[in-house]
Short mmCIF file of N, CA, C and O in Angstrom, two decimals:
data_model
loop_
_atom_site.label_atom_id
_atom_site.label_comp_id
_atom_site.label_asym_id
_atom_site.label_seq_id
_atom_site.Cartn_x
_atom_site.Cartn_y
_atom_site.Cartn_z
N MET A 118 -17.40 1.07 -2.29
CA MET A 118 -15.79 0.64 -1.64
C MET A 118 -16.67 -0.34 -0.09
O MET A 118 -17.16 0.20 -0.16
N THR A 119 -15.77 -1.53 -0.55
CA THR A 119 -16.14 -2.00 1.03
C THR A 119 -14.65 -2.59 1.69
O THR A 119 -13.93 -3.15 0.84
N LEU A 120 -15.07 -2.09 2.80
CA LEU A 120 -13.35 -2.66 3.08
C LEU A 120 -14.20 -3.15 4.69
O LEU A 120 -15.64 -2.71 5.27
N LYS A 121 -13.42 -4.10 5.18
CA LYS A 121 -13.98 -5.11 6.28
C LYS A 121 -12.35 -5.02 7.51
O LYS A 121 -11.33 -5.25 6.96
N ILE A 122 -12.68 -4.49 8.40
CA ILE A 122 -11.22 -4.74 9.37
C ILE A 122 -12.05 -5.58 10.72
O ILE A 122 -13.34 -6.02 11.23
N HIS A 123 -10.75 -6.71 10.96
CA HIS A 123 -11.06 -7.98 12.11
C HIS A 123 -10.52 -7.56 12.46
O HIS A 123 -8.84 -7.22 12.81
N ILE A 124 -10.77 -6.68 14.18
CA ILE A 124 -9.46 -6.48 15.00
C ILE A 124 -8.87 -7.44 15.61
O ILE A 124 -7.72 -7.45 16.12
N ALA A 125 -9.78 -8.45 15.88
CA ALA A 125 -8.71 -10.16 16.12
C ALA A 125 -7.81 -10.54 15.46
O ALA A 125 -6.87 -11.34 15.91
N GLU A 126 -7.76 -9.60 14.15
CA GLU A 126 -6.50 -10.98 13.05
C GLU A 126 -5.22 -10.07 13.67
O GLU A 126 -5.56 -8.92 14.58
N GLU A 127 -4.23 -10.69 13.31
CA GLU A 127 -2.67 -10.07 13.47
C GLU A 127 -2.72 -8.72 12.85
O GLU A 127 -2.12 -7.96 13.69
N GLY A 128 -3.16 -8.61 11.77
CA GLY A 128 -2.76 -6.99 11.01
C GLY A 128 -3.16 -5.74 11.94
O GLY A 128 -4.43 -5.59 11.84
N ALA A 129 -2.26 -4.89 12.04
CA ALA A 129 -3.04 -3.14 12.78
C ALA A 129 -4.36 -2.90 11.33
O ALA A 129 -4.16 -2.98 10.85
N PRO A 130 -4.94 -2.46 12.39
CA PRO A 130 -6.26 -1.70 11.73
C PRO A 130 -6.30 -1.20 10.17
O PRO A 130 -6.03 -0.98 9.11
N TYR A 131 -5.20 -0.27 10.40
CA TYR A 131 -4.51 0.96 9.66
C TYR A 131 -3.91 -0.31 8.75
O TYR A 131 -3.88 0.60 7.27
N GLU A 132 -3.41 -0.78 8.97
CA GLU A 132 -2.39 -1.57 7.93
C GLU A 132 -3.85 -2.20 6.67
O GLU A 132 -3.48 -3.01 5.99
N GLN A 133 -4.65 -3.07 7.20
CA GLN A 133 -5.83 -3.47 6.41
C GLN A 133 -6.86 -2.73 5.89
O GLN A 133 -6.91 -2.91 4.78
N VAL A 134 -6.77 -1.21 6.19
CA VAL A 134 -7.32 -0.19 5.75
C VAL A 134 -6.70 -0.26 4.21
O VAL A 134 -6.99 0.17 3.36
N ARG A 135 -4.96 0.01 4.77
CA ARG A 135 -4.65 0.28 3.21
C ARG A 135 -4.07 -0.96 2.39
O ARG A 135 -4.21 0.01 1.50
N ALA A 136 -4.01 -1.88 3.25
CA ALA A 136 -3.49 -2.94 2.15
C ALA A 136 -5.24 -3.42 1.48
O ALA A 136 -4.90 -3.42 0.24
N GLN A 137 -6.55 -3.20 2.13
CA GLN A 137 -7.41 -3.25 1.21
C GLN A 137 -7.82 -2.55 -0.01
O GLN A 137 -8.37 -2.29 -0.81
N ILE A 138 -7.43 -1.28 0.27
CA ILE A 138 -7.20 -0.41 -0.99
C ILE A 138 -6.64 0.15 -1.68
O ILE A 138 -6.69 -0.19 -3.06
N ALA A 139 -5.43 -0.52 -1.39
CA ALA A 139 -4.60 -0.36 -2.63
C ALA A 139 -4.79 -1.91 -3.19
O ALA A 139 -4.38 -1.75 -4.31
N GLU A 140 -5.06 -2.96 -2.88
CA GLU A 140 -5.56 -4.22 -3.47
C GLU A 140 -7.16 -3.86 -4.54
O GLU A 140 -7.03 -4.05 -5.69
N GLN A 141 -8.34 -2.91 -3.95
CA GLN A 141 -9.29 -2.66 -4.79
C GLN A 141 -8.97 -2.16 -5.62
O GLN A 141 -9.42 -1.70 -6.87
N ALA A 142 -8.03 -0.59 -5.77
CA ALA A 142 -6.77 -0.08 -6.38
C ALA A 142 -6.68 -0.72 -7.31
O ALA A 142 -6.62 -0.50 -9.08
N ARG A 143 -5.42 -1.50 -7.42
CA ARG A 143 -4.96 -2.16 -8.14
C ARG A 143 -5.78 -3.28 -9.13
O ARG A 143 -5.47 -3.28 -10.64
N SER A 144 -6.94 -3.62 -8.77
CA SER A 144 -7.87 -5.01 -9.49
C SER A 144 -8.89 -3.37 -9.95
O SER A 144 -9.17 -4.33 -11.32
N GLY A 145 -8.66 -2.94 -9.87
CA GLY A 145 -9.40 -1.93 -10.83
C GLY A 145 -11.05 -2.07 -9.94
O GLY A 145 -11.75 -0.75 -10.61
N ALA A 146 -11.89 -2.21 -8.67
CA ALA A 146 -13.05 -2.29 -8.06
C ALA A 146 -12.63 -1.10 -7.81
O ALA A 146 -13.81 -0.46 -8.28
N LEU A 147 -11.96 -0.30 -7.76
CA LEU A 147 -11.77 1.37 -7.39
C LEU A 147 -11.48 1.97 -8.37
O LEU A 147 -9.76 2.08 -8.72
N PRO A 148 -11.87 2.93 -9.08
CA PRO A 148 -11.28 3.15 -10.90
C PRO A 148 -10.70 4.57 -10.11
O PRO A 148 -10.98 4.89 -9.27
N VAL A 149 -9.68 4.64 -11.53
CA VAL A 149 -8.68 5.60 -10.96
C VAL A 149 -9.65 7.11 -11.73
O VAL A 149 -10.57 7.17 -12.23
N GLY A 150 -9.88 8.12 -10.12
CA GLY A 150 -10.55 8.95 -9.92
C GLY A 150 -11.72 8.74 -9.34
O GLY A 150 -12.26 9.89 -8.91
N TYR A 151 -11.33 7.39 -8.73
CA TYR A 151 -13.18 7.41 -7.98
C TYR A 151 -12.38 8.42 -6.76
O TYR A 151 -11.42 8.98 -6.02
N ARG A 152 -13.41 9.22 -5.81
CA ARG A 152 -12.99 9.31 -5.15
C ARG A 152 -13.85 9.07 -3.82
O ARG A 152 -14.72 8.39 -3.75
N LEU A 153 -12.48 8.83 -2.53
CA LEU A 153 -12.39 8.12 -1.42
C LEU A 153 -13.21 8.67 -0.39
O LEU A 153 -13.83 10.28 -0.31
N PRO A 154 -13.98 8.21 0.33
CA PRO A 154 -14.61 8.57 1.85
C PRO A 154 -13.90 9.93 2.77
O PRO A 154 -12.11 9.45 2.67
N THR A 155 -14.09 10.80 3.52
CA THR A 155 -13.34 11.05 3.95
C THR A 155 -12.57 10.54 5.39
O THR A 155 -13.24 9.48 5.53
N VAL A 156 -11.63 10.96 5.80
CA VAL A 156 -11.09 10.46 6.79
C VAL A 156 -11.95 10.18 8.07
O VAL A 156 -12.75 9.08 8.11
N ARG A 157 -12.38 11.08 8.40
CA ARG A 157 -13.71 11.27 9.36
C ARG A 157 -14.50 10.00 9.38
O ARG A 157 -15.23 9.37 10.02
N GLY A 158 -14.99 10.48 8.26
CA GLY A 158 -16.18 9.50 7.38
C GLY A 158 -16.40 7.81 7.21
O GLY A 158 -16.63 7.20 7.52
N LEU A 159 -14.79 7.73 7.01
CA LEU A 159 -14.35 6.16 6.50
C LEU A 159 -14.50 5.37 7.83
O LEU A 159 -14.93 4.70 8.37
N ALA A 160 -14.11 6.67 8.78
CA ALA A 160 -13.34 6.14 10.53
C ALA A 160 -14.65 5.68 11.03
O ALA A 160 -14.78 4.92 11.75
N GLU A 161 -15.62 6.68 10.54
CA GLU A 161 -17.17 6.38 11.56
C GLU A 161 -17.81 5.27 11.01
O GLU A 161 -18.01 4.47 11.45
N SER A 162 -16.89 5.13 9.87
CA SER A 162 -18.44 3.84 9.11
C SER A 162 -17.57 2.21 9.68
O SER A 162 -18.25 1.65 9.50
N LEU A 163 -16.45 2.40 9.85
CA LEU A 163 -15.23 1.38 9.86
C LEU A 163 -15.59 1.23 11.71
O LEU A 163 -15.07 -0.19 12.13
N GLY A 164 -15.62 1.78 11.75
CA GLY A 164 -15.92 2.15 14.10
C GLY A 164 -14.46 1.94 14.20
O GLY A 164 -13.91 1.50 14.79
N LEU A 165 -13.48 3.08 13.40
CA LEU A 165 -11.94 2.87 13.98
C LEU A 165 -11.85 4.90 14.64
O LEU A 165 -12.74 5.48 13.73
N ALA A 166 -10.67 5.12 15.12
CA ALA A 166 -9.79 6.34 15.24
C ALA A 166 -10.34 6.92 13.90
O ALA A 166 -9.42 6.41 13.53
N PRO A 167 -10.41 8.18 13.31
CA PRO A 167 -10.05 9.07 12.70
C PRO A 167 -8.30 8.95 12.47
O PRO A 167 -7.77 8.99 11.15
N ASN A 168 -7.53 8.92 13.06
CA ASN A 168 -6.09 9.05 13.39
C ASN A 168 -5.39 7.61 12.82
O ASN A 168 -4.39 7.26 12.05
N THR A 169 -6.47 6.09 12.38
CA THR A 169 -5.89 5.11 11.81
C THR A 169 -6.63 5.41 10.51
O THR A 169 -5.24 5.43 10.42
N VAL A 170 -7.34 5.67 10.04
CA VAL A 170 -7.79 5.79 8.88
C VAL A 170 -6.72 6.88 8.31
O VAL A 170 -5.70 7.04 6.94
N ALA A 171 -6.61 8.06 9.10
CA ALA A 171 -5.17 9.09 8.39
C ALA A 171 -4.71 7.96 8.01
O ALA A 171 -3.16 8.85 6.94
N LYS A 172 -4.36 7.55 9.27
CA LYS A 172 -2.65 6.94 8.84
C LYS A 172 -2.31 5.64 7.75
O LYS A 172 -1.55 5.85 6.95
N ALA A 173 -3.50 5.59 7.74
CA ALA A 173 -3.97 4.67 6.25
C ALA A 173 -3.27 5.30 4.67
O ALA A 173 -2.48 5.33 4.12
N TYR A 174 -4.37 6.40 4.82
CA TYR A 174 -4.33 7.10 3.63
C TYR A 174 -3.08 8.26 3.47
O TYR A 174 -2.61 8.14 2.36
N ARG A 175 -2.18 8.55 4.54
CA ARG A 175 -0.57 8.76 4.43
C ARG A 175 -0.08 7.97 3.89
O ARG A 175 1.07 8.19 2.15
N ALA A 176 0.08 6.42 3.84
CA ALA A 176 0.74 6.14 4.02
C ALA A 176 0.42 5.46 2.38
O ALA A 176 1.45 5.24 1.38
N LEU A 177 -0.77 5.17 1.98
CA LEU A 177 -0.96 5.02 0.54
C LEU A 177 -0.73 6.44 -0.38
O LEU A 177 -0.68 5.53 -1.40
N GLU A 178 -0.47 7.43 0.38
CA GLU A 178 0.04 8.60 -1.01
C GLU A 178 1.29 8.29 -0.94
O GLU A 178 1.31 8.34 -2.19
N THR A 179 1.72 8.19 0.24
CA THR A 179 3.60 7.86 -0.11
C THR A 179 3.24 6.49 -0.96
O THR A 179 4.45 6.98 -1.99
N ASP A 180 2.56 5.87 -1.24
CA ASP A 180 2.87 4.85 -2.11
C ASP A 180 1.96 4.84 -3.59
O ASP A 180 2.44 4.18 -4.44
N GLY A 181 1.49 6.25 -3.68
CA GLY A 181 1.02 6.96 -4.98
C GLY A 181 -0.11 6.10 -5.43
O GLY A 181 -0.84 5.65 -6.90
N VAL A 182 -1.06 5.39 -3.73
CA VAL A 182 -1.82 4.72 -4.83
C VAL A 182 -3.52 6.07 -4.87
O VAL A 182 -4.14 5.18 -5.72
N ILE A 183 -3.01 7.04 -3.75
CA ILE A 183 -4.14 7.96 -3.72
C ILE A 183 -3.52 9.02 -3.77
O ILE A 183 -2.64 9.30 -3.77
N GLU A 184 -4.02 9.87 -4.12
CA GLU A 184 -3.82 11.56 -4.45
C GLU A 184 -5.03 12.52 -3.07
O GLU A 184 -5.86 12.72 -3.55
N THR A 185 -4.29 13.21 -2.42
CA THR A 185 -5.48 14.62 -1.73
C THR A 185 -4.96 15.25 -3.47
O THR A 185 -4.03 16.03 -3.08
N ARG A 186 -6.46 16.70 -3.47
CA ARG A 186 -6.30 17.43 -3.92
C ARG A 186 -6.77 18.51 -3.02
O ARG A 186 -7.82 18.52 -3.61
N GLY A 187 -6.33 18.78 -2.29
CA GLY A 187 -7.19 19.55 -1.23
C GLY A 187 -8.44 19.56 -0.68
O GLY A 187 -8.75 18.52 -0.03
N ARG A 188 -9.28 20.96 -1.28
CA ARG A 188 -10.56 20.35 -0.16
C ARG A 188 -10.89 19.61 -1.34
O ARG A 188 -12.62 19.42 -0.77
N ASN A 189 -10.79 19.64 -1.79
CA ASN A 189 -11.92 18.44 -2.94
C ASN A 189 -11.70 17.05 -3.19
O ASN A 189 -12.79 16.49 -3.79
N GLY A 190 -10.88 16.92 -2.33
CA GLY A 190 -11.06 15.29 -1.69
C GLY A 190 -9.69 14.49 -1.96
O GLY A 190 -8.53 14.94 -2.22
N THR A 191 -9.94 13.12 -1.78
CA THR A 191 -9.09 12.22 -1.72
C THR A 191 -9.52 11.16 -3.10
O THR A 191 -10.86 10.87 -3.00
N PHE A 192 -8.43 10.76 -3.96
CA PHE A 192 -8.78 10.14 -5.13
C PHE A 192 -7.99 9.34 -5.50
O PHE A 192 -6.91 8.60 -4.85
N VAL A 193 -8.54 7.86 -6.16
CA VAL A 193 -7.64 6.64 -6.24
C VAL A 193 -6.99 6.91 -7.98
O VAL A 193 -6.75 8.26 -8.49
N ALA A 194 -5.67 7.24 -7.04
CA ALA A 194 -4.61 7.71 -8.50
C ALA A 194 -4.70 6.76 -9.51
O ALA A 194 -3.91 5.37 -9.33
N ALA A 195 -3.39 7.15 -10.66
CA ALA A 195 -2.94 5.81 -11.34
C ALA A 195 -2.18 5.33 -10.59
O ALA A 195 -1.19 5.44 -11.24
N ALA A 196 -2.04 4.36 -9.78
CA ALA A 196 -0.76 3.56 -9.10
C ALA A 196 -0.36 2.42 -9.51
O ALA A 196 0.66 2.33 -9.35
N GLY A 197 -0.65 1.84 -10.29
CA GLY A 197 -0.37 1.00 -11.21
C GLY A 197 1.16 1.29 -12.18
O GLY A 197 2.19 0.44 -11.45
N SER A 198 1.05 1.84 -12.69
CA SER A 198 2.48 2.95 -13.35
C SER A 198 3.05 3.32 -11.94
O SER A 198 4.40 3.02 -11.98
N ALA A 199 2.34 4.01 -11.19
CA ALA A 199 3.75 4.29 -9.71
C ALA A 199 3.95 3.14 -9.09
O ALA A 199 5.91 3.47 -8.71
N ALA A 200 3.42 2.54 -9.18
CA ALA A 200 3.67 1.35 -7.85
C ALA A 200 4.77 0.34 -9.04
O ALA A 200 5.93 -0.44 -8.41
N GLU A 201 4.58 0.38 -10.03
CA GLU A 201 5.99 -0.29 -11.30
C GLU A 201 7.03 0.01 -11.65
O GLU A 201 8.25 -0.58 -10.85
N ARG A 202 7.15 1.69 -11.09
CA ARG A 202 8.39 2.26 -11.14
C ARG A 202 8.96 2.01 -9.88
O ARG A 202 10.50 1.68 -9.98
N GLU A 203 8.25 2.45 -8.56
CA GLU A 203 9.64 2.33 -7.89
C GLU A 203 9.76 1.06 -7.39
O GLU A 203 11.21 0.81 -6.52
N ALA A 204 8.83 0.42 -7.68
CA ALA A 204 9.17 -1.33 -7.40
C ALA A 204 10.47 -1.17 -8.60
O ALA A 204 11.59 -2.25 -7.93
N ALA A 205 10.83 -0.70 -9.41
CA ALA A 205 11.70 -0.94 -10.61
C ALA A 205 12.77 -0.14 -10.29
O ALA A 205 14.34 -1.13 -10.48
N GLY A 206 12.64 0.49 -9.72
CA GLY A 206 13.97 1.99 -8.68
C GLY A 206 13.80 0.74 -7.48
O GLY A 206 15.58 0.54 -7.66
N ALA A 207 13.56 -0.04 -6.57
CA ALA A 207 13.72 -0.39 -5.47
C ALA A 207 14.96 -1.88 -5.75
O ALA A 207 15.67 -2.26 -5.55
N ALA A 208 14.25 -2.72 -7.27
CA ALA A 208 15.06 -4.26 -7.62
C ALA A 208 16.53 -3.23 -8.18
O ALA A 208 17.27 -4.17 -8.51
N ALA A 209 16.13 -2.40 -8.68
CA ALA A 209 18.04 -1.76 -9.05
C ALA A 209 18.52 -0.94 -8.25
O ALA A 209 19.73 -2.03 -8.44
N ALA A 210 18.40 -0.95 -7.42
CA ALA A 210 19.55 -0.58 -6.18
C ALA A 210 19.21 -1.77 -5.53
O ALA A 210 20.48 -2.18 -4.85
N TYR A 211 18.70 -2.44 -5.27
CA TYR A 211 18.76 -4.10 -4.27
C TYR A 211 20.03 -4.84 -5.47
O TYR A 211 21.42 -5.88 -4.84
N ALA A 212 20.40 -4.89 -6.72
CA ALA A 212 21.34 -6.02 -7.86
C ALA A 212 21.73 -5.41 -7.46
O ALA A 212 23.35 -5.93 -7.89
N GLU A 213 22.23 -3.45 -7.85
CA GLU A 213 23.48 -2.64 -7.10
C GLU A 213 24.43 -3.71 -6.60
O GLU A 213 25.52 -3.56 -6.11
N ARG A 214 23.58 -3.67 -5.02
CA ARG A 214 23.90 -4.04 -3.72
C ARG A 214 24.50 -5.04 -3.93
O ARG A 214 25.37 -5.51 -3.41
N VAL A 215 22.97 -5.70 -4.04
CA VAL A 215 24.06 -7.70 -4.23
C VAL A 215 25.42 -7.75 -4.95
O VAL A 215 26.15 -8.07 -4.75
N HIS A 216 25.71 -6.91 -6.36
CA HIS A 216 26.72 -7.00 -7.25
C HIS A 216 27.53 -6.79 -6.04
O HIS A 216 28.71 -7.20 -5.79
N ARG A 217 27.77 -5.42 -5.56
CA ARG A 217 28.68 -5.01 -4.88
C ARG A 217 29.05 -5.83 -3.71
O ARG A 217 30.47 -6.17 -2.98
N LEU A 218 28.68 -6.45 -2.89
CA LEU A 218 28.62 -7.64 -1.63
C LEU A 218 29.46 -8.95 -2.87
O LEU A 218 29.64 -9.75 -2.07
N GLY A 219 29.30 -8.87 -4.23
CA GLY A 219 29.78 -9.80 -4.29
C GLY A 219 29.01 -11.56 -4.87
O GLY A 219 29.88 -12.40 -4.61
N LEU A 220 28.05 -11.06 -4.47
CA LEU A 220 27.31 -12.43 -4.08
C LEU A 220 26.85 -12.48 -6.24
O LEU A 220 27.17 -11.70 -6.84
N THR A 221 26.49 -13.91 -6.72
CA THR A 221 26.16 -14.54 -7.48
C THR A 221 24.68 -13.95 -7.83
O THR A 221 23.81 -13.50 -7.03
N GLU A 222 24.58 -13.80 -9.45
CA GLU A 222 23.07 -13.26 -9.48
C GLU A 222 21.54 -14.80 -8.97
O GLU A 222 21.11 -13.93 -8.72
N ALA A 223 22.20 -15.57 -8.48
CA ALA A 223 21.45 -16.84 -8.11
C ALA A 223 20.96 -16.51 -6.81
O ALA A 223 20.08 -16.90 -6.11
N GLU A 224 22.54 -15.97 -6.64
CA GLU A 224 22.19 -15.81 -4.32
C GLU A 224 21.17 -14.41 -4.68
O GLU A 224 20.64 -14.31 -3.25
N GLY A 225 21.43 -13.63 -4.72
CA GLY A 225 20.87 -12.08 -4.93
C GLY A 225 19.06 -12.69 -5.42
O GLY A 225 18.20 -12.21 -4.50
N LEU A 226 18.98 -13.66 -6.64
CA LEU A 226 17.24 -14.34 -6.46
C LEU A 226 17.13 -14.43 -5.75
O LEU A 226 15.79 -14.72 -4.91
N ALA A 227 18.14 -15.68 -4.95
CA ALA A 227 17.02 -16.88 -3.88
C ALA A 227 16.80 -15.81 -2.67
O ALA A 227 15.89 -16.37 -1.79
N ALA A 228 17.84 -14.94 -2.18
CA ALA A 228 17.23 -13.58 -0.74
C ALA A 228 16.22 -13.03 -1.49
O ALA A 228 15.83 -12.99 -1.34
N ALA A 229 16.79 -12.33 -2.70
CA ALA A 229 14.54 -12.02 -3.20
C ALA A 229 13.81 -12.31 -3.11
O ALA A 229 12.64 -11.75 -2.29
N ARG A 230 13.94 -14.06 -3.73
CA ARG A 230 12.60 -15.21 -3.75
C ARG A 230 12.59 -15.49 -2.00
O ARG A 230 10.84 -14.76 -1.46
N GLU A 231 13.43 -15.19 -1.37
CA GLU A 231 12.41 -15.59 0.38
C GLU A 231 12.69 -14.37 0.90
O GLU A 231 11.55 -14.24 1.94
N ALA A 232 13.12 -12.82 0.19
CA ALA A 232 11.93 -12.04 1.37
C ALA A 232 11.10 -11.69 0.62
O ALA A 232 10.09 -11.35 1.52
N LEU A 233 10.20 -12.37 -0.29
CA LEU A 233 8.76 -11.64 -1.24
C LEU A 233 8.23 -12.78 -0.16
O LEU A 233 7.10 -12.63 -0.12
N ARG A 234 8.83 -14.05 0.03
CA ARG A 234 7.78 -15.54 0.70
C ARG A 234 7.92 -14.92 1.98
O ARG A 234 6.47 -14.58 2.15
N ALA A 235 8.76 -14.18 2.69
CA ALA A 235 8.25 -13.45 4.36
C ALA A 235 7.38 -12.67 3.85
O ALA A 235 6.60 -12.32 4.79
N ALA A 236 6.83 -11.57 3.14
CA ALA A 236 7.06 -10.88 2.86
C ALA A 236 4.86 -10.59 2.74
O ALA A 236 4.17 -10.16 3.16
N TYR A 237 5.12 -11.54 1.85
CA TYR A 237 3.34 -12.54 1.46
C TYR A 237 2.92 -13.16 2.24
O TYR A 237 1.71 -13.63 2.03
N ALA A 238 3.97 -13.11 3.49
CA ALA A 238 3.31 -14.42 4.51
C ALA A 238 2.55 -14.01 5.49
O ALA A 238 1.46 -14.67 6.04
N LYS A 239 2.83 -12.69 5.42
CA LYS A 239 2.26 -12.02 6.35
C LYS A 239 1.15 -11.49 7.03
O LYS A 239 0.26 -11.19 5.55
#
């Protein structure tokens, strides 16, 4: 696993850790079942505070990218299907809300595209 943290960049260090691990898990660079370093070990290797790495790990676990197995460690989970299910649920809730607001399908799609553009531009 290779991570590079750029303190001068806009993104918070924990977000950089979270995004890089998530991307490597999605791309297969970190295969399902890969054991991640301990919070303390990764923090030391990256020159970060342990709380920073712990915050990234908590976010990744919430997103279903990793799973903690008690004292056995933290592992890459089968994130693709969990992430897709969560995205589908969020999309369904959004579609229902847009419909209740009386917007057309085209207006709802335009709003979603703009929100995605803004999120990925960060």
